Coordinates of N, CA and C in Angstrom, one line a residue:
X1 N 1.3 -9.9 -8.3 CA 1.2 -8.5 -8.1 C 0.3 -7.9 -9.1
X2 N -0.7 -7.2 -8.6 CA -1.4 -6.1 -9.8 C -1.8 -5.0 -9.4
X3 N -1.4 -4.2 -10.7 CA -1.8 -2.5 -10.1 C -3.1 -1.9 -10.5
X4 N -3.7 -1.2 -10.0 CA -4.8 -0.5 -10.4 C -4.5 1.2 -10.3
X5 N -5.3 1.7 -11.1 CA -5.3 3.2 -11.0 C -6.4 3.7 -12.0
X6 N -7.5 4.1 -11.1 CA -8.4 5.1 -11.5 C -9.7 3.7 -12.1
X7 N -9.5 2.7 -11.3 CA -9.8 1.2 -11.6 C -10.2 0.7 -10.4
X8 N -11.8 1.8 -9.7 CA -11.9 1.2 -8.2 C -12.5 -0.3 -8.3
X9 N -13.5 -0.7 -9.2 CA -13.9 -1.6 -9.3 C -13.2 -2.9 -9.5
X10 N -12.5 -2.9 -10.2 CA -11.3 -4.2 -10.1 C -10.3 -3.8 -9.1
X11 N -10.3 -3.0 -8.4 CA -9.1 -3.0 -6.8 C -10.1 -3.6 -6.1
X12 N -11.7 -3.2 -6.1 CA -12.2 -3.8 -4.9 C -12.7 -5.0 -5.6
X13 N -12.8 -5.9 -6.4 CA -12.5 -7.2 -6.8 C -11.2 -8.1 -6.2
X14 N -10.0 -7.3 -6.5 CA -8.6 -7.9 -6.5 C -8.8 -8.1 -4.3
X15 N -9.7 -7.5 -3.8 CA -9.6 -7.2 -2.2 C -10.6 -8.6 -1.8
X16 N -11.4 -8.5 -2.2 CA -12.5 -9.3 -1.8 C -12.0 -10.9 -2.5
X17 N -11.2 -10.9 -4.0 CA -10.5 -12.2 -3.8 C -9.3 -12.8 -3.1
X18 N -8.8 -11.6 -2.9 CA -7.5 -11.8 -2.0 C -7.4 -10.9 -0.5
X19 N -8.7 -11.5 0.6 CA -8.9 -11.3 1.6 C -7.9 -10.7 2.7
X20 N -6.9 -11.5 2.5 CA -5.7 -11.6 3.4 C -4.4 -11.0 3.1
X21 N -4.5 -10.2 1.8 CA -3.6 -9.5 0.7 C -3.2 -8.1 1.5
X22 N -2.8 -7.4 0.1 CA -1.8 -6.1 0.8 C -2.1 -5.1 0.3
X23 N -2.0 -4.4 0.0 CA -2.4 -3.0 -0.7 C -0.8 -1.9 -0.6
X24 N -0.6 -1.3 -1.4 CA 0.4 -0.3 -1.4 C -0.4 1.0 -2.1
X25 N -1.0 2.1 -1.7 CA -1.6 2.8 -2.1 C -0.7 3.8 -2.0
X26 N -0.6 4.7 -3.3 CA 0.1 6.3 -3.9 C -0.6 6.9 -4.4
X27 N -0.6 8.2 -3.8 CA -1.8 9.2 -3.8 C -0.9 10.0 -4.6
X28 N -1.4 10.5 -5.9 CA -0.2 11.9 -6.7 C 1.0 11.6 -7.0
X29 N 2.1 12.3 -6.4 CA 3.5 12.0 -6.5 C 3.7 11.5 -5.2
X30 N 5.1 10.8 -5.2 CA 5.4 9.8 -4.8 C 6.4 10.1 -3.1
X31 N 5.3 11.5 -2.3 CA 6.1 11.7 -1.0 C 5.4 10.8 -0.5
X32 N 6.7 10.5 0.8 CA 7.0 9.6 1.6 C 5.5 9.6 2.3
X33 N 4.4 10.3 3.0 CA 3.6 10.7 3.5 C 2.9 10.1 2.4
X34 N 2.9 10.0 1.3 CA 1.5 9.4 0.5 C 2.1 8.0 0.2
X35 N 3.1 7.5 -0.3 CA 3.0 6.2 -0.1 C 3.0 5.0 1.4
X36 N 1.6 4.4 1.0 CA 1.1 3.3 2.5 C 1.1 2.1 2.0
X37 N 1.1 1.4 2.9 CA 1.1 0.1 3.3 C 0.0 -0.6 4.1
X38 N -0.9 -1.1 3.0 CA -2.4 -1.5 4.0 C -2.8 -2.9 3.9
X39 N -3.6 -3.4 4.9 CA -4.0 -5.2 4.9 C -5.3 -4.8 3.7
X40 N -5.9 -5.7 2.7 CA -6.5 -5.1 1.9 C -8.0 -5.4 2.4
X41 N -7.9 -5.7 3.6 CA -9.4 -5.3 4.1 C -9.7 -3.8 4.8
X42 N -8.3 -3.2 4.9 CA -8.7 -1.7 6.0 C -9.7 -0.9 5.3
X43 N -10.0 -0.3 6.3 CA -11.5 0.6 6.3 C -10.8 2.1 5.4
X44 N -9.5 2.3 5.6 CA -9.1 3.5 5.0 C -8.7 3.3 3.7
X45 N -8.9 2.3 2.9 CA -8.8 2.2 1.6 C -10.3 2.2 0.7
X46 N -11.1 2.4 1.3 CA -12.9 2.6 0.8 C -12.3 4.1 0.0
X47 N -13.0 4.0 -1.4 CA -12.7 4.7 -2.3 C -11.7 5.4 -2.8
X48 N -11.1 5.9 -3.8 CA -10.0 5.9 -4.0 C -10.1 7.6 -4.8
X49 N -8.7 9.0 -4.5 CA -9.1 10.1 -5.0 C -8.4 9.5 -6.3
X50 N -9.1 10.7 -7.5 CA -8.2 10.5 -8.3 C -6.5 10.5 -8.5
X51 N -6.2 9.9 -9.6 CA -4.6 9.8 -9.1 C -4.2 8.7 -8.6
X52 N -4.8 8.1 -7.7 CA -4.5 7.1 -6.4 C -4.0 5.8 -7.6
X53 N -2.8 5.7 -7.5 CA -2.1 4.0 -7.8 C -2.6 3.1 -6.5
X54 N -2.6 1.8 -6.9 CA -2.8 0.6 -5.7 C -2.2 -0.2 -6.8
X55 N -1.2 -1.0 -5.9 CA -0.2 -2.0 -5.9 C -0.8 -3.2 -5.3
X56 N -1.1 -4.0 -5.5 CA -1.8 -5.0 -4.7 C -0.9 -6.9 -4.6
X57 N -0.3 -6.9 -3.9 CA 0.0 -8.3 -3.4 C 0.0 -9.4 -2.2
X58 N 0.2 -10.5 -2.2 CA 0.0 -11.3 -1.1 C 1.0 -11.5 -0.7
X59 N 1.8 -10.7 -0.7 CA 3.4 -10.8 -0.3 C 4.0 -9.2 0.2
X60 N 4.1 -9.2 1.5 CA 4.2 -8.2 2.0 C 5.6 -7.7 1.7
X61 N 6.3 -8.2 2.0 CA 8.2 -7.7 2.0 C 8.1 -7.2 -0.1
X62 N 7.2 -7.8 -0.8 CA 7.5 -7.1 -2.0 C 7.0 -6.1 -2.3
X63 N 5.6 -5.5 -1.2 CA 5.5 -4.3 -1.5 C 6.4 -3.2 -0.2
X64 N 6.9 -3.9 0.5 CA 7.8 -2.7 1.6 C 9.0 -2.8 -0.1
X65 N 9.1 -3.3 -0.5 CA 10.4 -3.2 -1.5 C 9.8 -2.3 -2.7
X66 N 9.0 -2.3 -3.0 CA 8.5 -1.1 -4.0 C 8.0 -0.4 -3.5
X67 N 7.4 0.2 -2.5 CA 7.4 1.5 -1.4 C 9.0 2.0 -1.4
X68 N 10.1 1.6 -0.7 CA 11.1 2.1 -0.6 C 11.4 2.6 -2.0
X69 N 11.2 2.5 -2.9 CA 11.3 2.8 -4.5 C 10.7 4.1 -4.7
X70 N 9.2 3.9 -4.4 CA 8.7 5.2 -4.6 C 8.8 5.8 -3.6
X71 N 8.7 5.9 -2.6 CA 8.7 6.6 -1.4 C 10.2 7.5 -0.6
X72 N 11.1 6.8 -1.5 CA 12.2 7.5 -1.2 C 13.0 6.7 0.0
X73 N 13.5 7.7 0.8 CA 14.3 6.9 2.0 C 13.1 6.3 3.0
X74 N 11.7 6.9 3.2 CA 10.9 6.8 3.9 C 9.5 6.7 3.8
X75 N 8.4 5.7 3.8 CA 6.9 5.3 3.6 C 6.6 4.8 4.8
X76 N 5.8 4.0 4.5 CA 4.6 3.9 6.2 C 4.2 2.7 5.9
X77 N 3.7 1.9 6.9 CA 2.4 1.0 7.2 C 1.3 2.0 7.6
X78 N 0.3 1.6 7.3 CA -0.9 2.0 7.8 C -0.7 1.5 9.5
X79 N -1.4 2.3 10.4 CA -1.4 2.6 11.7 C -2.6 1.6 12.0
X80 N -3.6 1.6 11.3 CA -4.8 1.6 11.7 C -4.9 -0.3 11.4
X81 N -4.4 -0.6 10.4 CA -4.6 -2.0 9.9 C -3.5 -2.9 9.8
X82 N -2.2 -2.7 10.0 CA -0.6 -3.2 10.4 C 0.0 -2.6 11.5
X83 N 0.3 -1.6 12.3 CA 0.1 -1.2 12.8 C 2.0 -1.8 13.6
X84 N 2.1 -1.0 12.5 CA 3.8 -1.3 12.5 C 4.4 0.4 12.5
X85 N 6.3 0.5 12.9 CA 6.5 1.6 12.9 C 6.7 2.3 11.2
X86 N 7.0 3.6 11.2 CA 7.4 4.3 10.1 C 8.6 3.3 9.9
X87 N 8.8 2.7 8.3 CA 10.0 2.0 8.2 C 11.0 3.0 7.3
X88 N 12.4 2.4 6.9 CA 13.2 3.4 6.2 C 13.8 2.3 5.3
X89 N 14.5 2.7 3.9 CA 15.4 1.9 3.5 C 16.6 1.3 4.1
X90 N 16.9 2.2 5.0 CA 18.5 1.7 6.0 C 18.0 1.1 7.0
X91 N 17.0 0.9 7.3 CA 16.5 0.4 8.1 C 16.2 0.4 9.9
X92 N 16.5 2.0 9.9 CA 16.8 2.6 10.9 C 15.3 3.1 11.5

């Protein structure tokens, strides 16, 4: 696992070595609506606002487990690149 923030050039290093990786992107504070869940090739992770944390691993279930952390009872997969439902910590 490695984090970046405000460190676009080593996130898009950490992407292009680990093709098939993950991305957990937090935009500001930590509502459910800003923290996502992305394949670290998606097209909606090109540039990053200030602020923006990226969590980056090749292991998915450890960042759905630090999403539920920050995210509260509720975060997201990305629609566009996993394309999975809104998940919850209860799992409802």
């Amino acid at each position: 696992m490695q984090r970046f923030t405000n460190d676009e050039a080593g996130f898009q290093n950490w992407c292009r070595e680990h093709p098939r990786g993950y991305v957990l992107n937090q935009v500001g504070n930590s509502s459910a609506e800003m923290v996502t869940i992305h394949k670290a090739a998606c097209r909606h992770l090109a540039g990053a606002r200030p602020g923006t944390e990226r969590i980056c691993s090749g292991d998915l279930f450890e960042l759905e487990k630090i999403a539920a952390d920050l995210g509260g009872l509720y975060w997201r997969h990305c629609r566009a690149c996993l394309n999975k439902p809104r998940r919850s910590v209860c799992g409802w």
